[in-house]
Amino acid sequence: MRQMKIAVLVGSLRKESLNLKMAKNLIKIAPDAIKLEIVEIGQLPLYNADLDSNPPFEWVDFRQCISSYDGVLFVTPEYNRSVPGCLKNAVDIGSRPYKENVWNGKPAAVLSASPGAMGGFGASHHLRQSLVFINMPTMQTPEAYIGKVHELFDENGDLNNEKTIQFVRNFTQAFADWTIKMQPDNRDSNRLEG
Ligand code: FNR
C-alpha cells in the first residue's frame, strides 16, 4: 500500500502558534502509513464570488494543491467559540466554484487546541458542520480537543509528556486507518451487508 499524503491546515497564522506546534508534533509522531504536510493558508485572498470568473492565482494554486492530497487534517484554535476566519476562508475557497469542490470525498479529521480548558470544542464542531456540507467523510473518534495546550510543550516545541504523546500517536494511527478505508477504491468493501 502506498503512503497516503495528508494536507495539514492550521487555523492560526501566528509564528508562535500553539496549534502550529501541535501540527509539527503530529507530523513527527504520525505512523509511516501517512505523510503529513502543512499547506499554508495565510496568503489566500478573502473569498469573493465576484472573482470566480478570474480567480486570484493563490486560489488556483491552493485548489490544485488540495486536490493532490489523499486526506486533510485540520488543526485549529477556537476564536470566539468558532472557526478562525483564515481557516473558514480556506474552506470556502476550496469549495467553489460550485460542483468543483476540491474537498469532495476526501477523508478528514479535526484536532482543536486551546490554552482554555475546553480545548476548542466549539471551533471543532462548527468546522465539522462545514465538513458535512462539503462532503468530507470525517473521523468521528477519537475526538481531539486539547485543553491547556500552552503547558504541553518543552523549550524546543516538542510535546513534553508521555500521556499526550500517546494520545497523538493513537489519534494519528486512527486517522491513517480512516484515510485508507475512505479511499475511493476501498469504499465498496466498506458497505454494510444487508
Ligand atoms: C481567542 N482565544 C479563545 N480561546 C478559546 O478557548 N475559546 C475562544 O472562543 C477564544 N476566542 C479567541 C478569539 C480571538 C480573536 C483570539 C485571538 C483568541 C484564545 C486562543 O485560544 C489563544 O490565543 C490561542 O493561543 C490561539 O491559538 P494559537 O495561535 O496559539 O494556535
JSON list of N, CA and C in Angstrom, two decimals, residues 15-29 149-161 164-165 168:
[
{"chain": "A", "resi": 15, "resn": "LYS", "atom": "N", "xyz": [3.35, 33.12, 14.16]},
{"chain": "A", "resi": 15, "resn": "LYS", "atom": "CA", "xyz": [4.58, 32.31, 14.15]},
{"chain": "A", "resi": 15, "resn": "LYS", "atom": "C", "xyz": [4.67, 31.39, 15.35]},
{"chain": "A", "resi": 16, "resn": "GLU", "atom": "N", "xyz": [4.28, 31.91, 16.51]},
{"chain": "A", "resi": 16, "resn": "GLU", "atom": "CA", "xyz": [4.42, 31.12, 17.74]},
{"chain": "A", "resi": 16, "resn": "GLU", "atom": "C", "xyz": [3.15, 30.33, 18.07]},
{"chain": "A", "resi": 17, "resn": "SER", "atom": "N", "xyz": [2.34, 30.10, 17.08]},
{"chain": "A", "resi": 17, "resn": "SER", "atom": "CA", "xyz": [1.06, 29.40, 17.29]},
{"chain": "A", "resi": 17, "resn": "SER", "atom": "C", "xyz": [1.24, 28.06, 18.00]},
{"chain": "A", "resi": 18, "resn": "LEU", "atom": "N", "xyz": [0.44, 27.88, 19.03]},
{"chain": "A", "resi": 18, "resn": "LEU", "atom": "CA", "xyz": [0.44, 26.60, 19.74]},
{"chain": "A", "resi": 18, "resn": "LEU", "atom": "C", "xyz": [-0.11, 25.49, 18.84]},
{"chain": "A", "resi": 19, "resn": "ASN", "atom": "N", "xyz": [-1.07, 25.86, 18.00]},
{"chain": "A", "resi": 19, "resn": "ASN", "atom": "CA", "xyz": [-1.62, 24.85, 17.07]},
{"chain": "A", "resi": 19, "resn": "ASN", "atom": "C", "xyz": [-0.61, 24.46, 16.02]},
{"chain": "A", "resi": 20, "resn": "LEU", "atom": "N", "xyz": [0.22, 25.41, 15.61]},
{"chain": "A", "resi": 20, "resn": "LEU", "atom": "CA", "xyz": [1.29, 25.07, 14.66]},
{"chain": "A", "resi": 20, "resn": "LEU", "atom": "C", "xyz": [2.28, 24.11, 15.33]},
{"chain": "A", "resi": 21, "resn": "LYS", "atom": "N", "xyz": [2.59, 24.39, 16.59]},
{"chain": "A", "resi": 21, "resn": "LYS", "atom": "CA", "xyz": [3.48, 23.47, 17.32]},
{"chain": "A", "resi": 21, "resn": "LYS", "atom": "C", "xyz": [2.86, 22.08, 17.39]},
{"chain": "A", "resi": 22, "resn": "MET", "atom": "N", "xyz": [1.56, 22.06, 17.67]},
{"chain": "A", "resi": 22, "resn": "MET", "atom": "CA", "xyz": [0.88, 20.76, 17.74]},
{"chain": "A", "resi": 22, "resn": "MET", "atom": "C", "xyz": [0.93, 20.07, 16.38]},
{"chain": "A", "resi": 23, "resn": "ALA", "atom": "N", "xyz": [0.70, 20.82, 15.32]},
{"chain": "A", "resi": 23, "resn": "ALA", "atom": "CA", "xyz": [0.74, 20.22, 13.96]},
{"chain": "A", "resi": 23, "resn": "ALA", "atom": "C", "xyz": [2.12, 19.64, 13.68]},
{"chain": "A", "resi": 24, "resn": "LYS", "atom": "N", "xyz": [3.17, 20.33, 14.09]},
{"chain": "A", "resi": 24, "resn": "LYS", "atom": "CA", "xyz": [4.53, 19.83, 13.84]},
{"chain": "A", "resi": 24, "resn": "LYS", "atom": "C", "xyz": [4.79, 18.55, 14.64]},
{"chain": "A", "resi": 25, "resn": "ASN", "atom": "N", "xyz": [4.21, 18.46, 15.81]},
{"chain": "A", "resi": 25, "resn": "ASN", "atom": "CA", "xyz": [4.34, 17.22, 16.57]},
{"chain": "A", "resi": 25, "resn": "ASN", "atom": "C", "xyz": [3.56, 16.08, 15.93]},
{"chain": "A", "resi": 26, "resn": "LEU", "atom": "N", "xyz": [2.39, 16.41, 15.41]},
{"chain": "A", "resi": 26, "resn": "LEU", "atom": "CA", "xyz": [1.60, 15.38, 14.70]},
{"chain": "A", "resi": 26, "resn": "LEU", "atom": "C", "xyz": [2.39, 14.84, 13.52]},
{"chain": "A", "resi": 27, "resn": "ILE", "atom": "N", "xyz": [3.07, 15.74, 12.81]},
{"chain": "A", "resi": 27, "resn": "ILE", "atom": "CA", "xyz": [3.87, 15.32, 11.64]},
{"chain": "A", "resi": 27, "resn": "ILE", "atom": "C", "xyz": [4.94, 14.32, 12.08]},
{"chain": "A", "resi": 28, "resn": "LYS", "atom": "N", "xyz": [5.59, 14.63, 13.21]},
{"chain": "A", "resi": 28, "resn": "LYS", "atom": "CA", "xyz": [6.67, 13.75, 13.68]},
{"chain": "A", "resi": 28, "resn": "LYS", "atom": "C", "xyz": [6.16, 12.40, 14.18]},
{"chain": "A", "resi": 29, "resn": "ILE", "atom": "N", "xyz": [5.01, 12.43, 14.83]},
{"chain": "A", "resi": 29, "resn": "ILE", "atom": "CA", "xyz": [4.55, 11.23, 15.53]},
{"chain": "A", "resi": 29, "resn": "ILE", "atom": "C", "xyz": [3.71, 10.31, 14.64]},
{"chain": "A", "resi": 149, "resn": "VAL", "atom": "N", "xyz": [-3.18, 23.75, 26.29]},
{"chain": "A", "resi": 149, "resn": "VAL", "atom": "CA", "xyz": [-2.13, 23.33, 25.34]},
{"chain": "A", "resi": 149, "resn": "VAL", "atom": "C", "xyz": [-0.81, 24.06, 25.57]},
{"chain": "A", "resi": 150, "resn": "HIS", "atom": "N", "xyz": [-0.87, 25.25, 26.16]},
{"chain": "A", "resi": 150, "resn": "HIS", "atom": "CA", "xyz": [0.37, 26.01, 26.41]},
{"chain": "A", "resi": 150, "resn": "HIS", "atom": "C", "xyz": [1.28, 25.31, 27.42]},
{"chain": "A", "resi": 151, "resn": "GLU", "atom": "N", "xyz": [0.72, 24.35, 28.16]},
{"chain": "A", "resi": 151, "resn": "GLU", "atom": "CA", "xyz": [1.53, 23.64, 29.16]},
{"chain": "A", "resi": 151, "resn": "GLU", "atom": "C", "xyz": [2.17, 22.36, 28.60]},
{"chain": "A", "resi": 152, "resn": "LEU", "atom": "N", "xyz": [1.93, 22.07, 27.32]},
{"chain": "A", "resi": 152, "resn": "LEU", "atom": "CA", "xyz": [2.27, 20.73, 26.81]},
{"chain": "A", "resi": 152, "resn": "LEU", "atom": "C", "xyz": [3.56, 20.65, 26.00]},
{"chain": "A", "resi": 153, "resn": "PHE", "atom": "N", "xyz": [4.28, 21.77, 25.86]},
{"chain": "A", "resi": 153, "resn": "PHE", "atom": "CA", "xyz": [5.49, 21.74, 25.03]},
{"chain": "A", "resi": 153, "resn": "PHE", "atom": "C", "xyz": [6.73, 22.09, 25.84]},
{"chain": "A", "resi": 154, "resn": "ASP", "atom": "N", "xyz": [7.85, 21.50, 25.45]},
{"chain": "A", "resi": 154, "resn": "ASP", "atom": "CA", "xyz": [9.12, 21.89, 26.05]},
{"chain": "A", "resi": 154, "resn": "ASP", "atom": "C", "xyz": [9.71, 23.09, 25.30]},
{"chain": "A", "resi": 155, "resn": "GLU", "atom": "N", "xyz": [10.92, 23.50, 25.64]},
{"chain": "A", "resi": 155, "resn": "GLU", "atom": "CA", "xyz": [11.51, 24.72, 25.05]},
{"chain": "A", "resi": 155, "resn": "GLU", "atom": "C", "xyz": [11.80, 24.56, 23.56]},
{"chain": "A", "resi": 156, "resn": "ASN", "atom": "N", "xyz": [11.86, 23.30, 23.09]},
{"chain": "A", "resi": 156, "resn": "ASN", "atom": "CA", "xyz": [12.07, 23.06, 21.64]},
{"chain": "A", "resi": 156, "resn": "ASN", "atom": "C", "xyz": [10.76, 22.93, 20.87]},
{"chain": "A", "resi": 157, "resn": "GLY", "atom": "N", "xyz": [9.64, 23.06, 21.57]},
{"chain": "A", "resi": 157, "resn": "GLY", "atom": "CA", "xyz": [8.35, 22.92, 20.90]},
{"chain": "A", "resi": 157, "resn": "GLY", "atom": "C", "xyz": [7.88, 21.48, 20.78]},
{"chain": "A", "resi": 158, "resn": "ASP", "atom": "N", "xyz": [8.60, 20.57, 21.45]},
{"chain": "A", "resi": 158, "resn": "ASP", "atom": "CA", "xyz": [8.17, 19.15, 21.43]},
{"chain": "A", "resi": 158, "resn": "ASP", "atom": "C", "xyz": [7.20, 18.88, 22.58]},
{"chain": "A", "resi": 159, "resn": "LEU", "atom": "N", "xyz": [6.30, 17.96, 22.35]},
{"chain": "A", "resi": 159, "resn": "LEU", "atom": "CA", "xyz": [5.38, 17.57, 23.43]},
{"chain": "A", "resi": 159, "resn": "LEU", "atom": "C", "xyz": [6.19, 17.07, 24.62]},
{"chain": "A", "resi": 160, "resn": "ASN", "atom": "N", "xyz": [5.77, 17.49, 25.81]},
{"chain": "A", "resi": 160, "resn": "ASN", "atom": "CA", "xyz": [6.61, 17.25, 26.98]},
{"chain": "A", "resi": 160, "resn": "ASN", "atom": "C", "xyz": [6.11, 16.14, 27.91]},
{"chain": "A", "resi": 161, "resn": "ASN", "atom": "N", "xyz": [5.07, 15.43, 27.49]},
{"chain": "A", "resi": 161, "resn": "ASN", "atom": "CA", "xyz": [4.59, 14.37, 28.41]},
{"chain": "A", "resi": 161, "resn": "ASN", "atom": "C", "xyz": [4.06, 13.17, 27.63]},
{"chain": "A", "resi": 164, "resn": "THR", "atom": "N", "xyz": [0.20, 12.78, 26.48]},
{"chain": "A", "resi": 164, "resn": "THR", "atom": "CA", "xyz": [-0.21, 13.50, 25.26]},
{"chain": "A", "resi": 164, "resn": "THR", "atom": "C", "xyz": [0.41, 12.85, 24.02]},
{"chain": "A", "resi": 165, "resn": "ILE", "atom": "N", "xyz": [1.67, 12.44, 24.15]},
{"chain": "A", "resi": 165, "resn": "ILE", "atom": "CA", "xyz": [2.32, 11.78, 23.00]},
{"chain": "A", "resi": 165, "resn": "ILE", "atom": "C", "xyz": [1.54, 10.52, 22.63]},
{"chain": "A", "resi": 168, "resn": "VAL", "atom": "N", "xyz": [-1.66, 11.47, 20.86]},
{"chain": "A", "resi": 168, "resn": "VAL", "atom": "CA", "xyz": [-1.40, 11.90, 19.48]},
{"chain": "A", "resi": 168, "resn": "VAL", "atom": "C", "xyz": [-1.06, 10.68, 18.60]}
]
